[in-house]
Every structure is written in structure tokens, then in C-alpha cells.
Short mmCIF file of C-alpha atoms and ligand atoms in Angstrom, two decimals:
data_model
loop_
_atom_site.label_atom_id
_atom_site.label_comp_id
_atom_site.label_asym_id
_atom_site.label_seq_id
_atom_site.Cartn_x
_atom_site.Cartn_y
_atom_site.Cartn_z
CA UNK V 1 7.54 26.57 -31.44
CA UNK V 2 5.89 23.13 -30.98
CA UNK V 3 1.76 23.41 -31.72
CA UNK V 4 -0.25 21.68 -29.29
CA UNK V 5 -4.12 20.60 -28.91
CA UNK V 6 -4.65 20.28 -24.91
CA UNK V 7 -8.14 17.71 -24.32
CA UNK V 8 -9.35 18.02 -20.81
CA UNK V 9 -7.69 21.12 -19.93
CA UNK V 10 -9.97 21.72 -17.44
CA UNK V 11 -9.00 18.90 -14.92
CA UNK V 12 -6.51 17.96 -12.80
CA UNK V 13 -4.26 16.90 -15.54
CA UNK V 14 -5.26 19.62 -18.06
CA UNK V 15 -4.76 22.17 -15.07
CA UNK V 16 -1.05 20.74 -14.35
CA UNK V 17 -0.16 20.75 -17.80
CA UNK V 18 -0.96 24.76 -17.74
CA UNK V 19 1.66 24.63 -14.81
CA UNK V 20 4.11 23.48 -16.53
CA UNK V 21 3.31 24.95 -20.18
CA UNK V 22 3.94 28.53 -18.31
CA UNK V 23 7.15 27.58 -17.24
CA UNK V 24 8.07 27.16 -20.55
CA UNK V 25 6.85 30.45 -22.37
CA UNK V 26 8.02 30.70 -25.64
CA UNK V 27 8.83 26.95 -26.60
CA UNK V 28 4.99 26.00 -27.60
CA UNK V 29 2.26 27.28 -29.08
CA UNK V 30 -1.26 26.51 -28.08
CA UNK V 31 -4.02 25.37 -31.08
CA UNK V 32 -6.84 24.12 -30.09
CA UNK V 33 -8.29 23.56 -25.90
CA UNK V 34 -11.54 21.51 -24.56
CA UNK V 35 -13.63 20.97 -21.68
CA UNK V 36 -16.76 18.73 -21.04
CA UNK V 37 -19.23 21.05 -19.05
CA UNK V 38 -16.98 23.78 -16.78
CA UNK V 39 -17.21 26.57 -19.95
CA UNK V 40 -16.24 29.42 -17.44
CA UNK V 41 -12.99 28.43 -17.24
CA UNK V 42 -12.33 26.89 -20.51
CA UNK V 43 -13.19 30.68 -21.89
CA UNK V 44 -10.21 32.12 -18.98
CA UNK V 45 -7.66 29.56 -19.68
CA UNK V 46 -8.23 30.04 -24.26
CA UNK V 47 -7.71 33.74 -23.76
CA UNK V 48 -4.48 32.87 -21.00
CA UNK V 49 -2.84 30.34 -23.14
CA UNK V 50 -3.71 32.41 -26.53
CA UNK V 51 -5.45 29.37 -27.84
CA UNK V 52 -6.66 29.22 -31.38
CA UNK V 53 -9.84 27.63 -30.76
CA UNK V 54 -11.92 26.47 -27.39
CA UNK V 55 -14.46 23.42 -27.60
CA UNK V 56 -16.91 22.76 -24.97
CA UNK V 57 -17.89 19.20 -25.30
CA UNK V 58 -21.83 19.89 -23.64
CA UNK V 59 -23.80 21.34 -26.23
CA UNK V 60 -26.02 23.67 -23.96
CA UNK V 61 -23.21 25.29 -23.04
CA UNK V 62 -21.98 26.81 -26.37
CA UNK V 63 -24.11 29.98 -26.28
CA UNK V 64 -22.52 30.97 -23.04
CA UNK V 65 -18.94 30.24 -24.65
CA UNK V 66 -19.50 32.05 -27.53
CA UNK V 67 -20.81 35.34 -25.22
CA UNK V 68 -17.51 34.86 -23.06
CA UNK V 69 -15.10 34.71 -26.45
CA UNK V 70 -17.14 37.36 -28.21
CA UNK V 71 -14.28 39.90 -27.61
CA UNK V 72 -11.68 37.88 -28.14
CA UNK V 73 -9.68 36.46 -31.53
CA UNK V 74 -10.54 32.78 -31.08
CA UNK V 75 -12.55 30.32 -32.47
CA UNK V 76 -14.95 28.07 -30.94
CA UNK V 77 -16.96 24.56 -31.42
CA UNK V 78 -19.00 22.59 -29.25
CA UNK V 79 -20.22 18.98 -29.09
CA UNK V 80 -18.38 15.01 -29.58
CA UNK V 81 -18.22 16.27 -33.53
CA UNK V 82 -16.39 19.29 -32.11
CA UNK V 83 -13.82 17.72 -30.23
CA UNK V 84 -13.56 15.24 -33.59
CA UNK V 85 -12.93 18.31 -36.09
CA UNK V 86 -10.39 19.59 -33.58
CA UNK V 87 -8.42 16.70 -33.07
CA UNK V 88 -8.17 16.71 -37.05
CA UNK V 89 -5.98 19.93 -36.84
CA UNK V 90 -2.40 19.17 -37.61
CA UNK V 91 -0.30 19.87 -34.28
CA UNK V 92 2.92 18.28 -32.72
CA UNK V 93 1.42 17.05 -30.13
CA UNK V 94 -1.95 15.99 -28.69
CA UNK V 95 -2.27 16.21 -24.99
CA UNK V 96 -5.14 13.80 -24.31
CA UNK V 97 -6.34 14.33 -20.58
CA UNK V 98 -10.18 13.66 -21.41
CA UNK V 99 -11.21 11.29 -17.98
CA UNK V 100 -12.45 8.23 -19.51
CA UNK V 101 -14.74 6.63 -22.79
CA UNK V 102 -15.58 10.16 -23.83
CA UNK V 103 -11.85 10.80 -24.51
CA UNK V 104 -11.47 7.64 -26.90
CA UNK V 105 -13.04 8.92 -30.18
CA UNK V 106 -10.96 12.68 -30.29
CA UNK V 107 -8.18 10.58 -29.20
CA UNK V 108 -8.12 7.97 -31.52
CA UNK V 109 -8.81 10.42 -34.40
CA UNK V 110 -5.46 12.13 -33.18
CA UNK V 111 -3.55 9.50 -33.93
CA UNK V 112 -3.70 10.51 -37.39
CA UNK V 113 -3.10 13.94 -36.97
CA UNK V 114 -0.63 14.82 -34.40
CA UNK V 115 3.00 13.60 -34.28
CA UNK V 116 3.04 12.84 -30.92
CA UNK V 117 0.18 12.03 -28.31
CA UNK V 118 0.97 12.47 -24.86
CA UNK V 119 -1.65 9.83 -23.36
CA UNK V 120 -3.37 10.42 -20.14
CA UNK V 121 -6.45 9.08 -20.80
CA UNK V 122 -5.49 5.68 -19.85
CA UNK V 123 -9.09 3.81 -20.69
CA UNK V 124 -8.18 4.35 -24.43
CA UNK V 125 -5.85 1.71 -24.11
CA UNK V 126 -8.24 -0.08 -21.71
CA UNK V 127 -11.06 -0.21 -23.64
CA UNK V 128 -9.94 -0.43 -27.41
CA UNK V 129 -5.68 -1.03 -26.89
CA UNK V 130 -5.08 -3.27 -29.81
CA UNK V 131 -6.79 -1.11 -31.78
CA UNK V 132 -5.50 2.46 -30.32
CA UNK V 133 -2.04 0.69 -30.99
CA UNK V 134 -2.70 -0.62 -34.42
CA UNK V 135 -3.50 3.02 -35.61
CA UNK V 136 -0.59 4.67 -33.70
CA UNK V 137 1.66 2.10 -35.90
CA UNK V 138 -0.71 3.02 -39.11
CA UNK V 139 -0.39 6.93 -38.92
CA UNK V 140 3.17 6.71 -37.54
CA UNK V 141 2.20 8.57 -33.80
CA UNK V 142 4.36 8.36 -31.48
CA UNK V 143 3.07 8.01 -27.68
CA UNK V 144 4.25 9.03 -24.68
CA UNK V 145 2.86 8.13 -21.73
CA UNK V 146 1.70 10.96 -18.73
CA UNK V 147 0.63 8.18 -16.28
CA UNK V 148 3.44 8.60 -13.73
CA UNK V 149 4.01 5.07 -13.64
CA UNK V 150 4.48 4.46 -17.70
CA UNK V 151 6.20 7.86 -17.64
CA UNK V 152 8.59 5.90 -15.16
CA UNK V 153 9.08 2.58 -17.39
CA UNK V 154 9.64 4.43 -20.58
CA UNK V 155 12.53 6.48 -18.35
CA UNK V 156 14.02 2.91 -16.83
CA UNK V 157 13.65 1.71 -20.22
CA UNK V 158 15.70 4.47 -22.76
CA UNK V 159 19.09 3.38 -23.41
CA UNK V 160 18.65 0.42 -22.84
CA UNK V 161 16.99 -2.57 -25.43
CA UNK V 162 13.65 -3.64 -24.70
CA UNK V 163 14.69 -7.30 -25.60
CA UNK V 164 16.75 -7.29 -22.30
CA UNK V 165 13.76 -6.67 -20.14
CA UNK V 166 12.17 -9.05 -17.86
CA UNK V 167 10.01 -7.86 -16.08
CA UNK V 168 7.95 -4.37 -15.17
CA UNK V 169 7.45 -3.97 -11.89
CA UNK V 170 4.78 -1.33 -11.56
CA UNK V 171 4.31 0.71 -8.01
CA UNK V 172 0.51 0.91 -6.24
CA UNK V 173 0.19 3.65 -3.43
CA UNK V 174 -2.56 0.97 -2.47
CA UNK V 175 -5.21 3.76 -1.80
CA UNK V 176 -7.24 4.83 1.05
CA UNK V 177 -8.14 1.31 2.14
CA UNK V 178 -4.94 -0.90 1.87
CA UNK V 179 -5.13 -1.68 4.98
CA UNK V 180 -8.83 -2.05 5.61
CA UNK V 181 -10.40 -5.68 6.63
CA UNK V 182 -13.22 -7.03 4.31
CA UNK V 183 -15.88 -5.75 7.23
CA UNK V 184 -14.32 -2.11 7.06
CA UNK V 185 -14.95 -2.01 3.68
CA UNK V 186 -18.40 -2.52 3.94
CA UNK V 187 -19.00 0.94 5.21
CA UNK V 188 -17.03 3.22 3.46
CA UNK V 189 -18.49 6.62 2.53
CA UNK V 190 -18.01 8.28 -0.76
CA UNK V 191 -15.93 11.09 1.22
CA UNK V 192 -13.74 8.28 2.37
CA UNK V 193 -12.93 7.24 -0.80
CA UNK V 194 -12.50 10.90 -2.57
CA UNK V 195 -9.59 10.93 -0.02
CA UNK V 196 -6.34 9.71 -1.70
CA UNK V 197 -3.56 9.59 0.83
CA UNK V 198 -0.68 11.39 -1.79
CA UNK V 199 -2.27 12.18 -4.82
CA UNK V 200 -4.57 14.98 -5.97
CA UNK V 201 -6.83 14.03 -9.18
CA UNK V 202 -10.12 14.40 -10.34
CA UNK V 203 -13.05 11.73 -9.02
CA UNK V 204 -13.01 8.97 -11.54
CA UNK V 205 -9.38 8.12 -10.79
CA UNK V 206 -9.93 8.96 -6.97
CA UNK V 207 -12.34 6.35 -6.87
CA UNK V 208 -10.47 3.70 -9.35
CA UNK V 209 -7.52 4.11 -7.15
CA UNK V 210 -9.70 3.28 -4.02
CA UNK V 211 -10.90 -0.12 -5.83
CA UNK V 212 -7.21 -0.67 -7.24
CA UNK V 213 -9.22 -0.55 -10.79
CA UNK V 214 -7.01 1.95 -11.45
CA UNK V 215 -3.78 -0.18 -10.89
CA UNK V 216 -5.68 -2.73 -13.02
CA UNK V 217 -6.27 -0.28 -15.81
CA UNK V 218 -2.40 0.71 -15.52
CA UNK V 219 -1.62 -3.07 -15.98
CA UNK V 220 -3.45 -3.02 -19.61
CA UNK V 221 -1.94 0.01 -20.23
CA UNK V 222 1.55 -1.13 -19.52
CA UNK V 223 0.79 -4.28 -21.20
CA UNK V 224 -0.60 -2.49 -24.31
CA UNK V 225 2.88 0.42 -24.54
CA UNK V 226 5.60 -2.05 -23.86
CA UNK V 227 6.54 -5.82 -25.59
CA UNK V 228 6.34 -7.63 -22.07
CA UNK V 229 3.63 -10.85 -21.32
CA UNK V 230 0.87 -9.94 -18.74
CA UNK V 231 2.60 -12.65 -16.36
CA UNK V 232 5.76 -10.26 -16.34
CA UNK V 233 3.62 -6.90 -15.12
CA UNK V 234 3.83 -7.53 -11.42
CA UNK V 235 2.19 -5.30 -9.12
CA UNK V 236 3.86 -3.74 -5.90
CA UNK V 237 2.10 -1.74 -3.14
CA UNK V 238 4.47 0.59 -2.28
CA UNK V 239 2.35 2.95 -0.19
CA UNK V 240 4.88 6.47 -0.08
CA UNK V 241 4.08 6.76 -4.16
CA UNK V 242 8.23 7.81 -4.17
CA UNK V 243 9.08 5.51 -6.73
CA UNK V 244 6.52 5.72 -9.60
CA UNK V 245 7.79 2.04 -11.12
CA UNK V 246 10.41 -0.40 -11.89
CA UNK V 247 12.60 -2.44 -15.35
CA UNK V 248 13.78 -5.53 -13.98
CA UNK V 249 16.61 -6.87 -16.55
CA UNK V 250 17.74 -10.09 -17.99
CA UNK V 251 21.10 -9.45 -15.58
CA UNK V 252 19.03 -9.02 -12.27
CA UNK V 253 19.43 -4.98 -12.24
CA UNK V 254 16.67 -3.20 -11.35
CA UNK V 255 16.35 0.38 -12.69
CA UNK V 256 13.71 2.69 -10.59
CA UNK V 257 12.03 6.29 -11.15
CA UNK V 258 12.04 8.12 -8.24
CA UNK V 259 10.13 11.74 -7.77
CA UNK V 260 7.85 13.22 -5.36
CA UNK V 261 3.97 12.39 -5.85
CA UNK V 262 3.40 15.38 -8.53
CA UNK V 263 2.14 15.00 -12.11
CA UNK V 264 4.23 17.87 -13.57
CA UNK V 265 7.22 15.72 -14.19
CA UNK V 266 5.53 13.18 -16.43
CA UNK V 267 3.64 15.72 -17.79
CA UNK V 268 6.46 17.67 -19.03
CA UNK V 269 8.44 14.43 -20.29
CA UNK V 270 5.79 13.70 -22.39
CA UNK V 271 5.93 17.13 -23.72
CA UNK V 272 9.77 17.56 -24.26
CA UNK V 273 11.12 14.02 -24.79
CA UNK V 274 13.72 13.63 -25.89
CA UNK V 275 14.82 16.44 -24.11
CA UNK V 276 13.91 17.28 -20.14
CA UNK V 277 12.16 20.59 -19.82
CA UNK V 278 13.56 22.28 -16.35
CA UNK V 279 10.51 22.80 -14.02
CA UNK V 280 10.93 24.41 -10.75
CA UNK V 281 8.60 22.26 -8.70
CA UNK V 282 9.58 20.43 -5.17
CA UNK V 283 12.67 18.37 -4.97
CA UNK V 284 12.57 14.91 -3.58
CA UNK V 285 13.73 14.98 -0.54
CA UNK V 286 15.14 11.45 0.71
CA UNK V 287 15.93 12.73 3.85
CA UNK V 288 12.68 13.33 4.64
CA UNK V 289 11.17 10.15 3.13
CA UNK V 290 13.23 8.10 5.47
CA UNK V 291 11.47 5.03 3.89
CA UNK V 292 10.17 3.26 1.15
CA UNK V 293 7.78 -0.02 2.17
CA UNK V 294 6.75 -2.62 -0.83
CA UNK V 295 3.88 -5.02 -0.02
CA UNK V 296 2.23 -8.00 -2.39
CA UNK V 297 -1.64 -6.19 -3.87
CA UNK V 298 -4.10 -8.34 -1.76
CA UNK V 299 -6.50 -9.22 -4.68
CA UNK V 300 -8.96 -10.93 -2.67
CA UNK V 301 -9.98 -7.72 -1.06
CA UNK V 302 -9.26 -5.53 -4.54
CA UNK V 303 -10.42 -8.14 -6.85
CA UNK V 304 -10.52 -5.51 -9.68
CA UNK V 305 -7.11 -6.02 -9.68
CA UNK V 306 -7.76 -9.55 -11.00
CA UNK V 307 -10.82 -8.82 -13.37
CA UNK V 308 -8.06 -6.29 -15.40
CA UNK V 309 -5.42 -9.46 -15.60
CA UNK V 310 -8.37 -11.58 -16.71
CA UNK V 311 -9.98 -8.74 -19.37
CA UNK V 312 -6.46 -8.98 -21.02
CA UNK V 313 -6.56 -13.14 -21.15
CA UNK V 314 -10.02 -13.23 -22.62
CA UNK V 315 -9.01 -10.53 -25.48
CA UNK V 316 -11.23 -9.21 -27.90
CA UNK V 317 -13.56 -6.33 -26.29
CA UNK V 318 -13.66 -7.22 -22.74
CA UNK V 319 -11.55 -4.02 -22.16
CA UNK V 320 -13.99 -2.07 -23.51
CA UNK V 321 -16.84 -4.40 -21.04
CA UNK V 322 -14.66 -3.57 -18.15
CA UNK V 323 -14.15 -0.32 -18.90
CA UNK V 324 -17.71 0.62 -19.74
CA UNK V 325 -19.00 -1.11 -16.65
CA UNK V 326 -16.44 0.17 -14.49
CA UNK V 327 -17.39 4.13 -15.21
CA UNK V 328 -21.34 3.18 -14.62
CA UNK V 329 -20.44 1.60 -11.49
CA UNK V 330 -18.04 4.32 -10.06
CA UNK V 331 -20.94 7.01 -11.76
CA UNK V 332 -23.73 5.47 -9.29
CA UNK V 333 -21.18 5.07 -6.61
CA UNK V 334 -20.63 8.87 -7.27
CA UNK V 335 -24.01 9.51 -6.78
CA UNK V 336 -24.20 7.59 -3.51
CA UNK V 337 -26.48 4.68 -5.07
CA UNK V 338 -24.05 2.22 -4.86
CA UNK V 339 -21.74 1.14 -1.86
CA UNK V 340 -17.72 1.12 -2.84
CA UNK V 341 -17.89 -2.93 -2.62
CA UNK V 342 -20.58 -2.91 -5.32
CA UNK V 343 -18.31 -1.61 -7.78
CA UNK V 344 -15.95 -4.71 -8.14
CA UNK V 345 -18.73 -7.02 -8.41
CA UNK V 346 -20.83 -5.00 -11.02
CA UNK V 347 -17.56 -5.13 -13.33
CA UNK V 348 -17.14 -9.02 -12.56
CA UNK V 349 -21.30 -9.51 -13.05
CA UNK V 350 -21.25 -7.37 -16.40
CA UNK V 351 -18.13 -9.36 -17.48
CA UNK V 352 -19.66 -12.83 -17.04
CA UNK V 353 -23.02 -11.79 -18.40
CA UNK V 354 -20.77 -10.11 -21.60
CA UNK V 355 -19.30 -13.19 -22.01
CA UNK V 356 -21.79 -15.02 -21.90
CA UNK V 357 -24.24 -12.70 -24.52
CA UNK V 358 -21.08 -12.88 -26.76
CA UNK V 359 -21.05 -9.35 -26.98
CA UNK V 360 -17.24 -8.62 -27.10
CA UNK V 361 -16.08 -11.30 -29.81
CA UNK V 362 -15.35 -7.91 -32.22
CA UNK V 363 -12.68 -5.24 -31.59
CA UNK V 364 -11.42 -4.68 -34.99
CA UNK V 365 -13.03 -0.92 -35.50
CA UNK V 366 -14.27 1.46 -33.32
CA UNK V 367 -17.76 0.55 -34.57
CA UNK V 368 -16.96 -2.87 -32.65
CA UNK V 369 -15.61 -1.01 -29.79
CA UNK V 370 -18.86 1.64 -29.39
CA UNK V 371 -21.44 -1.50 -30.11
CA UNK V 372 -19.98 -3.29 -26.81
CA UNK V 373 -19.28 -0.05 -24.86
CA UNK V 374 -23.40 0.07 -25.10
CA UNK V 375 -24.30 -3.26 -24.61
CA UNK V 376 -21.83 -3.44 -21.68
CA UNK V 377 -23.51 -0.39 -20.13
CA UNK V 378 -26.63 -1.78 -20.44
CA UNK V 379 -25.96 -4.72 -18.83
CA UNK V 380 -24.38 -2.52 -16.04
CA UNK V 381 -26.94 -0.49 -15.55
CA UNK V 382 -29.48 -3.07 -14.97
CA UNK V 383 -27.36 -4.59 -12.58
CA UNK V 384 -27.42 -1.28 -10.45
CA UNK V 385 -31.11 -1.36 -10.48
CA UNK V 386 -30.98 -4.92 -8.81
CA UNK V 387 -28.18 -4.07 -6.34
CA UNK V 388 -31.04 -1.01 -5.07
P1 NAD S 1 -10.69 15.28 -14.37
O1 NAD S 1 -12.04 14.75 -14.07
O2 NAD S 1 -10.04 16.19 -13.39
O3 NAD S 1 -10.70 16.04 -15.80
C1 NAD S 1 -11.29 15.45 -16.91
C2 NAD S 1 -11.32 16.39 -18.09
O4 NAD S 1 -12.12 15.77 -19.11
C3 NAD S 1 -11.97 17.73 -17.80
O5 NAD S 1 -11.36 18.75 -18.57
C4 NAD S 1 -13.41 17.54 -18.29
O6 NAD S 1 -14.03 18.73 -18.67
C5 NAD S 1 -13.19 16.64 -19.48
N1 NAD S 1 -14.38 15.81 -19.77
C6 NAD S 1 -15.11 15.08 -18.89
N2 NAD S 1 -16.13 14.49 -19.53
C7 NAD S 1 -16.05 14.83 -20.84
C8 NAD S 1 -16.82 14.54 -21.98
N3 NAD S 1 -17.91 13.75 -21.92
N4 NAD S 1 -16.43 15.05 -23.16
C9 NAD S 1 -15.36 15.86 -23.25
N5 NAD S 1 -14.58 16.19 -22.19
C10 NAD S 1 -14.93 15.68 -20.99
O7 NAD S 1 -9.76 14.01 -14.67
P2 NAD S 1 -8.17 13.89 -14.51
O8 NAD S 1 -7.86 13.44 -13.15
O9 NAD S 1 -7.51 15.08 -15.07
O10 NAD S 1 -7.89 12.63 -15.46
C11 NAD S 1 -7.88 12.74 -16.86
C12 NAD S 1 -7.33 11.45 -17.45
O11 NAD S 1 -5.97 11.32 -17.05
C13 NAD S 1 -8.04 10.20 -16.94
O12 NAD S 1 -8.09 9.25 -17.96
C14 NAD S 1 -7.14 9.71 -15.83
O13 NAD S 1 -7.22 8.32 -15.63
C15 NAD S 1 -5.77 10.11 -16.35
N6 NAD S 1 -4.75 10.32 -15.32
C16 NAD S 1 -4.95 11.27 -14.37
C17 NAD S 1 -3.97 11.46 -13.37
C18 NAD S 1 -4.12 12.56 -12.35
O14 NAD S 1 -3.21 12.76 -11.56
N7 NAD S 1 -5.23 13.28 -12.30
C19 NAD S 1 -2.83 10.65 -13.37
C20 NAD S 1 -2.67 9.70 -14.36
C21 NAD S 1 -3.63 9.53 -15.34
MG1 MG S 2 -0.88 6.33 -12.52
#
């Protein structure tokens, strides 16, 4: 039995991982699970899975965890030192599904500890990837991506030598507003953009897919987990989210992933490479499909697209700038204090003024990393206040 450490189990990714882990009783073993604030159902899904230990990562809430696991053989922590001493437990394999900054630490610290990480929790590599890569090398982890998209290039790419590939060519639904003019976009409501037209996820990513930030984040990450220049990461809208991305080779072929808009299947690669794990979820049905469009990402309108491509020019810790202003922005646009066009500029205004303070010139430790996360969010946040 494989031992595995589940981070965010609680979310959309966390809660699809449960899918497929009980369609494969009897082939892992669960160690350690965590959650951020919803301690209810952390408590149901540790006693479900038969998990060793459950960490809620909100403080306030550990009483109320303890009370629900009084009864029950299992362990339990709370706080960002919590999730730390878990990810410190030896396991196979680290399922890290935290959304966002928060996940980076437990994550990182994994590296060390687990033999494989099976990466969700894509801002890792988007706001501290040279470094989240360095470490993976040091300790000898091996990671797998869950991002449909990387899931697909790391399929296109086995068998076949990375030397011979030329380019990635990495798919874009295009999100709720592809085909919105500049003056749409002005008014669109929060409920708007909470509605993704083929995928179900939790809030952050809803949003970041609305903005294309999310498609920019995927282009560090890609750049980051394969040997390929940012120039060869090109970006296709390909609004029926069928195929999940492309290998172009040095010979012209071009090898796809194809699957229906679901996260189980690169969920469960991630979990069984090198072997496929059979799942009984929906068939693709090409039939049905018909057709598959592919349109050029216009980056005028999603200009977040372009402040990823330039984060990964400018080096150092701009990921982490980008990052960090990126979750304030889509936070107060969240709340309804911001409008969705806000967003993009906030990044590129926290960016220049980053640049400018010199604040991202270090990304050798994760000291360097947390100092700019701050002084990034900062800057963000007083930029909110002005955009009031
Ligand atoms: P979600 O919001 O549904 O779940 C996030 C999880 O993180 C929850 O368990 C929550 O309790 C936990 N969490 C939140 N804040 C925390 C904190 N401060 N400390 C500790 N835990 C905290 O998000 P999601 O959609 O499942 O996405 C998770 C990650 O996976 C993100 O990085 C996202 O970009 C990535 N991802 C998601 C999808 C998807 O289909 N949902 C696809 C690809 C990649
Ligand atoms: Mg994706």
C-alpha cells in the first residue's frame, strides 16, 4: 500500500481526489489530511478515509476538531506549523491541492519528505519555481503534475526524448469572457465570472481563469516542469477544453491529450504513474463533441496573459510579485470591492512599482520568497485603496 498526505482535501481538487482514491480501495493508505477553515468536513472525510492525522490550518477552529475526533483513533494539529510538522511525515506521495501562497511552505517542506508530489497547487511554481525545482532536484522528489494541461504534456511527452521537442502547445478554454468586447468587460459581476463554461473548481481558479491569469500561471508552470524556452510555450484557445494540451516535435508531429473536462484523470495519473489506475468516470465521446475550435489568446483584452510571459523574463521574485498581487486582487474582487478589469492592472501596477522598489532582486530561499510575497502585498493592497 502506497502512504499518502492529501493538502486541501477539502476543495474541489482534494474532493476529486477522494473520488478517485475510493475507486481504488486497497492500493493506498491515507497518513495525514488538511483543510484551511471548513473543520466539519475535514473531521467526516479523516474518519472516511481512515486517516492518521487531520490538520485544520485556522487555529480557532481546533477545539471544535478535537470535539469531532474525540471518539475516534486519529490524531490532530492545527495551524501553518501544523501543516509544516505534517508534511515532515515520510509518505509516497504528497498530494498538494492547498489553493494558492498558503500551500507553498507545507509544500516545499514535502519535497524533502515524500517520494513523489503530485502538484496542484500551481502558484508554488509561480511564485518561488526555481527554487521549488532546485529542492525537488536536492531531495530527489519526483513531481507529477495534476493540472490537466501538464498532466497532458508529461503524457505527449513519455516515450519519447525531451531533446526532440519543439514546442508545447498548451490549450485555454478561454473562460467566461472570450468573446466579450473591452466595453462588456467593464460590467461584469462577480456571479458572471464564478461561472466557468466546462469546468467546476473552487473560486480562486474560477476567477484566474476568467482573467486568463490562470493560463498565465500554467505558462510558468509549464516553463518551470519541462526543458522548453518561454518563446516555445504557445498558448491556444481552444474553447470545448477536449484536448487538455499539445508536444509539437522536431519532425512536425503533433501528439495531443484528449479527455472529457474532469479532473479525475490527472488526478489519478499523478497518483499511479507509471501505471494507469482504471476509473470508471465518463468516456469521451467524439461523437458528441462534433468539434474542436483553436483560436490565437487575445492579450490585449487578457493582458495577464502577458504580465506571466514578462514575470518569467524579468526572473528573480517577480513570480512571487505576481502571484502575491494577483490573490489580493482576485480577494477584493471576491469581496465585490474591485471590478474584474481592476485585477489585471493591480498585478501590472504592483509589478512596476516592485520593480521599481527593487524588492524582488532575491529568490534564493524561501526567506527571499516570504520578504517579497509581503512587500508585494503591500504594495497591492494600497493600490486597492486608490482604485475605491
Ligand atoms: P479550493 O478553494 O476548492 O480548495 C482549496 C483547499 O485549500 C481547501 O481544502 C482549503 O481548505 C485549503 N486552504 C485554503 N486556504 C488555506 C490556508 N490558508 N491554509 C491551509 N489550507 C488552505 O481550490 P481548488 O480548486 O481545489 O484548487 C486547489 C489548487 O489546485 C489551486 O492551486 C488550483 O490552482 C489548483 N488546480 C485546481 C484545479 C481544479 O479543477 N479545481 C485544476 C488545476 C489546478
Ligand atoms: Mg489547468
Amino acid at each position: 500500500m502506497k502512504t499518502i498526505n492529501i493538502f486541501g482535501v477539502t476543495g474541489s481538487i482534494g474532493q476529486s481526489t477522494v473520488k478517485v482514491l475510493n475507486q481504488q480501495r486497497g492500493k493506498y493508505s491515507i497518513e495525514a489530511i488538511t483543510a484551511g477553515q471548513n473543520v466539519v468536513l475535514l473531521a467526516k472525510l479523516a474518519i472516511e478515509l481512515g486517516a492518521k492525522i487531520a490538520v485544520i490550518a485556522n487555529r480557532s477552529k481546533f477545539d471544535e476538531l478535537k470535539s469531532l475526533l474525540a471518539n475516534h483513533p486519529i490524531e490532530v494539529d492545527c495551524g501553518e506549523d501544523g501543516l509544516v510538522r505534517v508534511a515532515e511525515r515520510e509518505v509516497d506521495i504528497c498530494l498538494a491541492a492547498i489553493v494558492g501562497y498558503a500551500g507553498l511552505k507545507p509544500t516545499l517542506v514535502s519535497l524533502k519528505y515524500a517520494k513523489r508530489v503530485a502538484l496542484a497547487n500551481k502558484e508554488c511554481l509561480v511564485a518561488a519555481g526555481d527554487l521549488f525545482i532546485a529542492e525537488a532536484e536536492k531531495y530527489g522528489c519526483e513531481i507529477i503534475p495534476v493540472d490537466s494541461e501538464h498532466s497532458a504534456m508529461a503524457q505527449c511527452l513519455r516515450g519519447s526524448k525531451s531533446s526532440e521537442m519543439e514546442k508545447i502547445l498548451l490549450t485555454a478554454s478561454g473562460g467566461p469572457f472570450r468573446t466579450f468586447t473591452m466595453p462588456e468587460m467593464k460590467d461584469i459581476t462577480l456571479k458572471q465570472a464564478l461561472k466557468h463554461p466546462n469546468w467546476d473548481m473552487g473560486a480562486k481558479i474560477t476567477i484566474d481563469s476568467a482573467t486568463l491569469m490562470n493560463k498565465g500561471n500554467e505558462l510558468i508552470e509549464a516553463y518551470h516542469l519541462f526543458p522548453i524556452s518561454l518563446e516555445d510555450i504557445e498558448v491556444v484557445i481552444h474553447k470545448q477544453s477536449i484536448i487538455h494540451s499539445m508536444i509539437q516535435y522536431c519532425d512536425g508531429s503533433v501528439i495531443a491529450q484528449l479527455g472529457t473536462p474532469e479532473m479525475g484523470t490527472a488526478i489519478s495519473y499523478a497518483l499511479g504513474y507509471p501505471d494507469r489506475l482504471s476509473l470508471n468516470f465518463k468516456r469521451l465521446d467524439l461523437f458528441d463533441i462534433a468539434e474542436l475550435n483553436f483560436e490565437k489568446p487575445d492579450e490585449t483584452r487578457f493582458k495577464c496573459l502577458t504580465l506571466a510571459k514578462q514575470s518569467v523574463t524579468i526572473g528573480g521574485a517577480c513570480g512571487a510579485v505576481l502571484n502575491a498581487a494577483n490573490e489580493v486582487a482576485v480577494h477584493a474582487f471576491l469581496q465585490e470591492s474591485i471590478s474584474f478589469l481592476e485585477i489585471a492592472n493591480i498585478c501590472e501596477e504592483t509589478m512596476t512599482r516592485a520593480q521599481s522598489d527593487q524588492i524582488m532582486d532575491q529568490a534564493n530561499t524561501l526567506a527571499d520568497i516570504c520578504e517579497t510575497d509581503r512587500q508585494a502585498r503591500i504594495i497591492a493592497t494600497s493600490l486597492l485603496n486608490l482604485s475605491k
